[in-house]
């Protein structure tokens, strides 16, 4: 199974990615997690990525693309993988197409979690306040949503036009959302 999981920041992508990946026995590849691990390890990649992440902006495509190409080429990703948080720009879609061609594999589906945007921003602001997360200022939260709308939301149409899109209602508890995702994927 080769899947992409899409959805706005805060939609619970990371949690669902782990559930889906475990179900199919494939790695969940989260570009955000890889960047965060590099930031924590103060690697050159982490140092480069951090300033973009702190501002709620995307890390440049060249950096992200090279990282994903290496990751999906690893042995554990041969039987399949789930991409969480990639692709996020049209240039990344193109590059992913090339990578998949080079590895002679195809995507099975693109799962898009749909959420009530206003409700989501309210929840994120509340969480940032309660947890006192330094990276989650109101300005950065709003900026992340804006960047998603501008750069990533258009990708949904691209995959829909290819007949690969599976839209799933992402509101509600984790199990309900997982159940909806699996019932959609089972019908492929
Ligand atoms: P995430 O945990 O997926 O929300 O990612 C956290 C941050 O990492 C994002 O706000 C971006 O700064 C960066 N990032 C993650 N994935 C990508 C990507 N595909 N392209 C560019 N930047 C990314």
Coordinates of N, CA and C and ligand atoms in Angstrom, one line a residue:
X1 N 0.8 -1.2 0.0 CA 0.0 0.0 0.0 C 0.9 1.3 0.0
X2 N 0.6 2.1 -0.9 CA 1.4 3.4 -0.9 C 0.3 4.6 -0.9
X3 N 0.4 5.3 0.2 CA -0.6 6.3 0.5 C 0.0 7.7 0.8
X4 N -0.8 8.7 0.5 CA -0.5 10.0 1.0 C -1.6 10.4 2.0
X5 N -1.3 11.0 3.1 CA -2.3 11.6 4.0 C -2.2 13.1 4.0
X6 N -3.3 13.7 3.6 CA -3.3 15.2 3.6 C -4.3 15.7 4.6
X7 N -4.2 17.0 4.9 CA -5.1 17.7 5.8 C -4.5 18.9 6.4
X8 N -5.3 19.9 6.8 CA -4.7 21.1 7.4 C -4.0 20.9 8.7
X9 N -3.0 21.8 9.1 CA -2.3 21.6 10.3 C -3.3 21.5 11.5
X10 N -3.1 20.5 12.3 CA -3.9 20.3 13.5 C -5.1 19.4 13.3
X11 N -5.2 18.8 12.1 CA -6.3 17.9 11.7 C -6.2 16.5 12.3
X12 N -5.0 16.3 12.9 CA -4.8 14.9 13.5 C -4.2 14.0 12.5
X13 N -3.5 14.5 11.6 CA -2.8 13.7 10.5 C -1.8 12.7 11.2
X14 N -1.0 13.3 12.0 CA 0.1 12.4 12.6 C -0.5 11.2 13.3
X15 N -1.5 11.4 14.1 CA -2.1 10.3 14.8 C -2.7 9.3 13.9
X16 N -3.4 9.8 12.9 CA -4.1 8.8 11.9 C -3.0 8.1 11.1
X17 N -1.9 8.8 10.8 CA -0.8 8.2 10.0 C -0.3 7.0 10.7
X18 N -0.1 7.1 12.0 CA 0.5 6.0 12.8 C -0.5 4.8 12.8
X19 N -1.8 5.1 12.9 CA -2.8 4.0 13.0 C -2.9 3.3 11.6
X20 N -2.9 4.1 10.6 CA -3.0 3.5 9.2 C -1.8 2.7 8.9
X21 N -0.6 3.2 9.2 CA 0.6 2.6 8.9 C 0.8 1.3 9.6
X22 N 0.4 1.3 10.9 CA 0.4 0.1 11.7 C -0.5 -1.0 11.1
X23 N -1.7 -0.6 10.7 CA -2.6 -1.5 10.1 C -2.1 -2.2 8.9
X24 N -1.4 -1.5 8.0 CA -0.9 -2.1 6.8 C 0.5 -2.6 6.9
X25 N 1.1 -2.4 8.1 CA 2.5 -2.8 8.3 C 3.5 -2.1 7.4
X26 N 3.3 -0.8 7.2 CA 4.2 0.0 6.4 C 4.7 1.2 7.2
X27 N 5.8 1.8 6.9 CA 6.3 2.9 7.7 C 5.5 4.2 7.4
X28 N 5.2 5.0 8.5 CA 4.6 6.3 8.3 C 5.7 7.3 8.2
X29 N 5.9 7.9 7.1 CA 7.0 8.8 6.8 C 6.5 10.2 7.0
X30 N 6.8 10.9 8.1 CA 6.4 12.2 8.4 C 7.5 13.2 8.2
X31 N 7.4 14.1 7.2 CA 8.5 15.0 6.9 C 8.6 15.9 8.2
X32 N 7.5 16.3 8.8 CA 7.6 17.1 10.0 C 8.4 16.5 11.1
X33 N 8.2 15.2 11.3 CA 8.9 14.4 12.3 C 10.4 14.3 12.0
X34 N 10.7 14.1 10.7 CA 12.1 14.0 10.3 C 12.8 15.4 10.5
X35 N 12.1 16.5 10.2 CA 12.7 17.8 10.4 C 12.9 18.0 11.9
X36 N 11.8 17.7 12.7 CA 12.0 17.9 14.2 C 13.1 17.1 14.8
X37 N 13.3 15.9 14.3 CA 14.4 15.0 14.8 C 15.7 15.7 14.5
X38 N 15.8 16.3 13.3 CA 17.0 17.0 12.9 C 17.3 18.2 13.6
X39 N 16.2 18.9 14.0 CA 16.3 20.2 14.8 C 16.8 19.8 16.1
X40 N 16.3 18.7 16.7 CA 16.7 18.3 18.1 C 18.1 17.9 18.1
X41 N 18.5 17.2 17.0 CA 19.9 16.7 16.9 C 20.9 17.8 16.4
X42 N 20.4 19.0 16.2 CA 21.2 20.1 15.7 C 22.1 19.7 14.5
X43 N 21.5 18.9 13.5 CA 22.2 18.6 12.3 C 22.1 19.8 11.4
X44 N 23.0 19.8 10.3 CA 22.9 20.9 9.3 C 21.5 21.0 8.7
X45 N 20.9 19.9 8.5 CA 19.5 19.9 7.9 C 18.5 20.6 8.9
X46 N 18.7 20.2 10.2 CA 17.9 20.8 11.3 C 18.1 22.3 11.4
X47 N 19.3 22.7 11.4 CA 19.6 24.1 11.5 C 19.0 24.9 10.4
X48 N 19.1 24.3 9.2 CA 18.5 25.0 8.0 C 17.0 25.0 8.1
X49 N 16.4 23.9 8.5 CA 14.9 23.9 8.5 C 14.3 24.7 9.6
X50 N 15.0 24.8 10.8 CA 14.3 25.4 11.9 C 13.7 26.8 11.7
X51 N 14.5 27.6 11.0 CA 14.0 29.0 10.9 C 12.6 29.1 10.1
X52 N 12.5 28.2 9.2 CA 11.2 28.1 8.4 C 10.1 27.6 9.3
X53 N 10.4 26.5 10.0 CA 9.4 25.9 10.9 C 8.9 26.8 12.0
X54 N 9.9 27.6 12.6 CA 9.5 28.5 13.7 C 8.6 29.6 13.2
X55 N 8.7 29.9 11.9 CA 7.8 31.0 11.3 C 6.5 30.5 10.7
X56 N 6.4 29.2 10.7 CA 5.1 28.6 10.1 C 5.2 28.5 8.6
X57 N 6.4 28.7 8.1 CA 6.6 28.6 6.6 C 7.1 27.2 6.2
X58 N 7.1 26.9 4.9 CA 7.6 25.6 4.4 C 9.1 25.7 4.3
X59 N 9.7 24.6 4.5 CA 11.1 24.4 4.2 C 11.2 24.3 2.7
X60 N 12.3 24.9 2.1 CA 12.4 24.9 0.7 C 12.3 23.5 0.0
X61 N 11.6 23.4 -1.1 CA 11.4 22.2 -1.8 C 12.6 21.3 -2.0
X62 N 13.7 21.9 -2.4 CA 14.9 21.1 -2.8 C 15.3 20.3 -1.5
X63 N 15.3 20.9 -0.4 CA 15.7 20.3 0.9 C 14.7 19.1 1.2
X64 N 13.5 19.4 1.1 CA 12.4 18.4 1.5 C 12.4 17.3 0.5
X65 N 12.5 17.6 -0.8 CA 12.4 16.6 -1.8 C 13.6 15.6 -1.7
X66 N 14.8 16.1 -1.5 CA 16.0 15.2 -1.4 C 15.8 14.3 -0.2
X67 N 15.2 14.8 0.9 CA 15.1 14.1 2.1 C 14.1 12.9 1.9
X68 N 13.0 13.2 1.2 CA 12.0 12.2 1.0 C 12.5 11.1 0.0
X69 N 13.2 11.6 -1.0 CA 13.7 10.6 -2.0 C 14.6 9.6 -1.3
X70 N 15.5 10.0 -0.4 CA 16.3 9.1 0.4 C 15.5 8.2 1.2
X71 N 14.5 8.8 1.9 CA 13.7 8.0 2.9 C 12.9 6.9 2.2
X72 N 12.2 7.2 1.1 CA 11.4 6.2 0.5 C 12.2 5.1 -0.3
X73 N 13.5 5.4 -0.4 CA 14.4 4.4 -1.0 C 14.9 3.4 0.0
X74 N 14.7 3.6 1.2 CA 15.2 2.6 2.3 C 14.4 1.3 2.2
X75 N 15.1 0.3 2.7 CA 14.5 -1.1 2.6 C 13.1 -1.2 3.2
X76 N 12.8 -0.6 4.3 CA 11.5 -0.8 5.0 C 10.4 -0.1 4.2
X77 N 10.7 0.7 3.2 CA 9.7 1.4 2.4 C 9.4 0.7 1.1
X78 N 10.1 -0.4 0.9 CA 10.0 -1.1 -0.4 C 8.6 -1.7 -0.5
X79 N 8.0 -2.4 0.5 CA 6.7 -2.9 0.4 C 5.5 -1.9 0.4
X80 N 5.9 -0.7 0.8 CA 4.8 0.4 0.8 C 5.2 1.4 1.9
X81 N 4.4 2.5 1.8 CA 4.7 3.6 2.8 C 3.5 4.5 2.9
X82 N 3.4 5.3 3.9 CA 2.4 6.3 4.0 C 3.1 7.6 4.2
X83 N 2.9 8.6 3.3 CA 3.5 9.9 3.5 C 2.6 10.8 4.2
X84 N 3.1 11.4 5.3 CA 2.3 12.3 6.2 C 3.0 13.7 6.1
X85 N 2.3 14.6 5.5 CA 2.9 16.0 5.4 C 3.7 16.2 4.1
X86 N 3.6 15.3 3.2 CA 4.4 15.4 1.9 C 3.5 14.7 0.9
X87 N 3.4 15.3 -0.3 CA 3.8 16.6 -0.8 C 2.9 17.7 -0.3
X88 N 3.5 18.9 -0.2 CA 2.7 20.0 0.3 C 2.7 21.2 -0.8
X89 N 3.5 21.1 -1.8 CA 3.5 22.1 -2.9 C 3.3 21.4 -4.2
X90 N 2.9 22.1 -5.3 CA 2.8 21.5 -6.6 C 4.2 21.0 -7.1
X91 N 5.2 21.8 -6.7 CA 6.6 21.3 -7.1 C 6.9 20.0 -6.5
X92 N 6.5 19.8 -5.3 CA 6.7 18.5 -4.6 C 5.9 17.4 -5.2
X93 N 4.7 17.7 -5.7 CA 3.9 16.7 -6.4 C 4.7 16.2 -7.6
X94 N 5.2 17.1 -8.4 CA 6.0 16.8 -9.6 C 7.2 15.9 -9.2
X95 N 7.9 16.3 -8.2 CA 9.1 15.6 -7.8 C 8.7 14.2 -7.3
X96 N 7.6 14.1 -6.6 CA 7.2 12.8 -6.1 C 6.9 11.9 -7.3
X97 N 6.2 12.5 -8.3 CA 5.9 11.7 -9.5 C 7.2 11.1 -10.1
X98 N 8.2 11.9 -10.2 CA 9.5 11.5 -10.7 C 10.1 10.4 -9.9
X99 N 10.1 10.6 -8.5 CA 10.6 9.6 -7.6 C 9.9 8.2 -7.8
X100 N 8.6 8.3 -7.8 CA 7.8 7.0 -7.9 C 8.1 6.3 -9.2
X101 N 8.3 7.1 -10.3 CA 8.7 6.5 -11.6 C 10.0 5.9 -11.5
X102 N 11.0 6.6 -10.9 CA 12.3 6.1 -10.8 C 12.3 4.8 -10.0
X103 N 11.5 4.7 -9.0 CA 11.5 3.5 -8.2 C 10.5 2.4 -8.8
X104 N 9.8 2.8 -9.9 CA 8.9 2.0 -10.6 C 7.7 1.5 -9.7
X105 N 7.2 2.4 -8.9 CA 6.0 2.1 -8.1 C 4.9 3.1 -8.3
X106 N 3.7 2.8 -7.8 CA 2.6 3.7 -7.9 C 1.9 4.0 -6.6
X107 N 1.2 5.1 -6.5 CA 0.4 5.4 -5.3 C -0.9 4.7 -5.4
X108 N -1.4 4.3 -4.3 CA -2.8 3.6 -4.3 C -3.9 4.7 -4.1
X109 N -3.6 5.6 -3.1 CA -4.6 6.6 -2.8 C -4.1 7.8 -2.1
X110 N -4.8 8.9 -2.1 CA -4.5 10.1 -1.4 C -5.7 10.4 -0.5
X111 N -5.4 10.2 0.8 CA -6.5 10.4 1.8 C -6.5 11.9 2.3
X112 N -7.6 12.5 2.1 CA -7.6 13.9 2.6 C -8.6 14.1 3.7
X113 N -8.1 14.5 4.9 CA -9.0 14.7 6.0 C -9.6 16.1 5.9
X114 N -10.9 16.1 6.0 CA -11.6 17.4 5.9 C -12.0 17.8 7.3
X115 N -11.9 19.1 7.6 CA -12.2 19.6 9.0 C -12.9 20.9 8.9
X116 N -13.6 21.3 10.0 CA -14.2 22.6 10.1 C -13.1 23.6 10.5
X117 N -12.6 24.4 9.5 CA -11.5 25.2 9.7 C -11.5 26.2 10.9
X118 N -12.7 26.8 11.2 CA -12.8 27.7 12.3 C -12.7 27.0 13.6
X119 N -13.4 25.9 13.7 CA -13.4 25.1 14.9 C -11.9 24.6 15.2
X120 N -11.2 24.2 14.2 CA -9.9 23.8 14.3 C -8.9 24.8 14.9
X121 N -9.0 26.0 14.3 CA -8.1 27.1 14.7 C -8.4 27.4 16.2
X122 N -9.7 27.4 16.6 CA -10.1 27.7 18.0 C -9.4 26.6 18.9
X123 N -9.5 25.4 18.5 CA -8.9 24.3 19.3 C -7.4 24.4 19.4
X124 N -6.8 24.8 18.3 CA -5.3 24.9 18.3 C -4.9 26.1 19.2
X125 N -5.6 27.2 19.2 CA -5.3 28.3 20.0 C -5.5 28.0 21.5
X126 N -6.5 27.2 21.8 CA -6.8 26.8 23.2 C -5.7 25.9 23.7
X127 N -5.3 24.9 22.8 CA -4.2 24.0 23.2 C -2.9 24.7 23.4
X128 N -2.6 25.7 22.6 CA -1.3 26.5 22.7 C -1.3 27.2 24.0
X129 N -2.5 27.7 24.4 CA -2.6 28.5 25.7 C -2.4 27.5 26.9
X130 N -3.1 26.4 26.8 CA -3.1 25.5 28.0 C -1.7 24.9 28.1
X131 N -1.1 24.5 27.0 CA 0.2 23.8 27.0 C 1.4 24.8 27.0
X132 N 1.1 26.1 26.8 CA 2.2 27.1 26.8 C 3.2 26.7 25.7
X133 N 2.8 26.2 24.6 CA 3.8 25.9 23.5 C 4.3 27.1 22.9
X134 N 5.7 27.3 23.0 CA 6.3 28.4 22.5 C 6.2 28.6 21.0
X135 N 6.1 27.4 20.3 CA 6.1 27.5 18.8 C 4.7 27.7 18.3
X136 N 3.7 27.7 19.2 CA 2.3 27.8 18.8 C 1.7 29.1 19.2
X137 N 2.3 30.2 18.8 CA 1.7 31.5 19.0 C 0.6 31.7 18.0
X138 N -0.4 32.5 18.4 CA -1.5 32.7 17.5 C -1.1 33.1 16.1
X139 N -0.1 33.9 16.0 CA 0.4 34.4 14.7 C 0.9 33.2 13.9
X140 N 1.7 32.3 14.5 CA 2.3 31.2 13.8 C 1.2 30.2 13.4
X141 N 0.2 30.0 14.3 CA -0.9 29.1 14.0 C -1.7 29.6 12.8
X142 N -2.0 30.9 12.8 CA -2.7 31.4 11.6 C -1.9 31.4 10.4
X143 N -0.6 31.6 10.5 CA 0.3 31.6 9.3 C 0.3 30.2 8.7
X144 N 0.4 29.2 9.6 CA 0.4 27.8 9.1 C -0.8 27.5 8.3
X145 N -2.0 28.0 8.8 CA -3.2 27.7 8.1 C -3.2 28.4 6.7
X146 N -2.8 29.6 6.7 CA -2.7 30.4 5.5 C -1.8 29.7 4.4
X147 N -0.7 29.3 4.9 CA 0.3 28.7 4.0 C -0.3 27.4 3.4
X148 N -1.1 26.6 4.3 CA -1.7 25.4 3.8 C -2.8 25.8 2.7
X149 N -3.6 26.8 3.0 CA -4.6 27.2 2.0 C -4.0 27.6 0.7
X150 N -2.9 28.4 0.8 CA -2.3 28.9 -0.5 C -1.6 27.8 -1.2
X151 N -0.8 27.0 -0.5 CA 0.2 26.1 -1.2 C -0.3 24.7 -1.3
X152 N -1.0 24.2 -0.3 CA -1.3 22.8 -0.2 C -2.7 22.4 -0.6
X153 N -3.7 23.2 -0.2 CA -5.1 22.9 -0.6 C -5.2 22.7 -2.1
X154 N -4.6 23.4 -3.0 CA -4.7 23.1 -4.4 C -4.3 21.7 -4.8
X155 N -3.5 21.0 -4.0 CA -3.1 19.7 -4.4 C -4.2 18.7 -4.3
X156 N -5.2 19.0 -3.5 CA -6.4 18.1 -3.4 C -7.0 18.0 -4.8
X157 N -7.2 19.1 -5.5 CA -7.8 19.0 -6.8 C -6.9 18.2 -7.8
X158 N -5.6 18.4 -7.7 CA -4.7 17.7 -8.6 C -4.9 16.1 -8.5
X159 N -5.0 15.7 -7.2 CA -5.2 14.2 -7.0 C -6.6 13.8 -7.3
X160 N -7.5 14.7 -7.1 CA -8.9 14.4 -7.4 C -9.1 14.2 -8.9
X161 N -8.4 15.1 -9.7 CA -8.5 15.0 -11.2 C -7.8 13.7 -11.7
X162 N -6.9 13.2 -10.9 CA -6.3 11.9 -11.3 C -7.1 10.7 -10.8
X163 N -8.3 11.0 -10.1 CA -9.1 9.9 -9.6 C -8.5 9.2 -8.4
X164 N -7.6 9.9 -7.7 CA -6.9 9.2 -6.6 C -7.4 9.6 -5.2
X165 N -8.3 10.6 -5.2 CA -8.6 11.2 -3.9 C -9.7 10.5 -3.1
X166 N -9.4 10.3 -1.8 CA -10.4 9.7 -0.9 C -10.6 10.8 0.2
X167 N -11.8 11.5 0.2 CA -12.0 12.5 1.2 C -12.7 11.8 2.4
X168 N -12.2 12.1 3.6 CA -12.7 11.5 4.8 C -13.0 12.6 5.8
X169 N -14.1 12.6 6.4 CA -14.5 13.6 7.5 C -13.5 13.4 8.7
X170 N -12.7 14.4 8.9 CA -11.7 14.3 10.0 C -12.1 14.8 11.3
X171 N -13.4 15.1 11.5 CA -13.8 15.6 12.8 C -14.3 14.5 13.6
X172 N -14.1 14.6 14.9 CA -14.6 13.5 15.9 C -13.4 12.8 16.5
X173 N -13.7 11.8 17.3 CA -12.6 11.1 18.0 C -11.7 10.2 17.0
X174 N -10.5 9.9 17.5 CA -9.5 9.2 16.7 C -10.1 7.9 16.1
X175 N -10.8 7.1 16.9 CA -11.3 5.8 16.4 C -12.3 6.0 15.3
X176 N -13.2 7.0 15.4 CA -14.2 7.2 14.4 C -13.6 7.6 13.1
X177 N -12.6 8.5 13.2 CA -11.9 8.9 12.0 C -11.2 7.8 11.3
X178 N -10.5 7.0 12.1 CA -9.7 5.8 11.6 C -10.7 4.9 10.9
X179 N -11.8 4.6 11.5 CA -12.8 3.7 11.0 C -13.3 4.2 9.6
X180 N -13.5 5.5 9.5 CA -13.9 6.1 8.2 C -12.8 5.9 7.1
X181 N -11.6 6.1 7.5 CA -10.5 6.0 6.6 C -10.4 4.5 6.1
X182 N -10.5 3.6 7.0 CA -10.3 2.2 6.6 C -11.5 1.7 5.7
X183 N -12.7 2.2 6.1 CA -13.8 1.8 5.2 C -13.7 2.4 3.8
X184 N -13.2 3.6 3.7 CA -12.9 4.2 2.4 C -11.8 3.4 1.6
X185 N -10.7 3.0 2.3 CA -9.6 2.3 1.6 C -10.0 0.9 1.3
X186 N -10.9 0.3 2.1 CA -11.3 -1.1 1.8 C -12.1 -1.1 0.5
X187 N -12.7 0.0 0.1 CA -13.5 0.0 -1.1 C -12.7 0.3 -2.4
X188 N -11.4 0.5 -2.2 CA -10.6 0.9 -3.4 C -10.6 -0.3 -4.4
Ligands
LIG1 P1 4.1 19.1 10.3 O1 4.5 18.4 11.6 O2 3.8 18.1 9.2 O3 3.1 20.1 10.4 O4 5.4 19.9 9.8 C1 6.0 20.8 10.7 C2 6.8 21.8 9.8 O5 7.8 21.2 9.1 C3 6.0 22.6 8.8 O6 5.3 23.7 9.3 C4 7.1 23.0 7.8 O7 7.8 24.1 8.3 C5 8.0 21.8 7.8 N1 7.5 20.8 6.8 C6 7.0 19.5 7.0 N2 6.7 18.9 5.8 C7 7.1 19.8 4.8 C8 7.0 19.7 3.4 N3 6.5 18.7 2.8 N4 7.4 20.8 2.7 C9 7.9 21.9 3.4 N5 8.0 22.0 4.7 C10 7.6 21.0 5.4

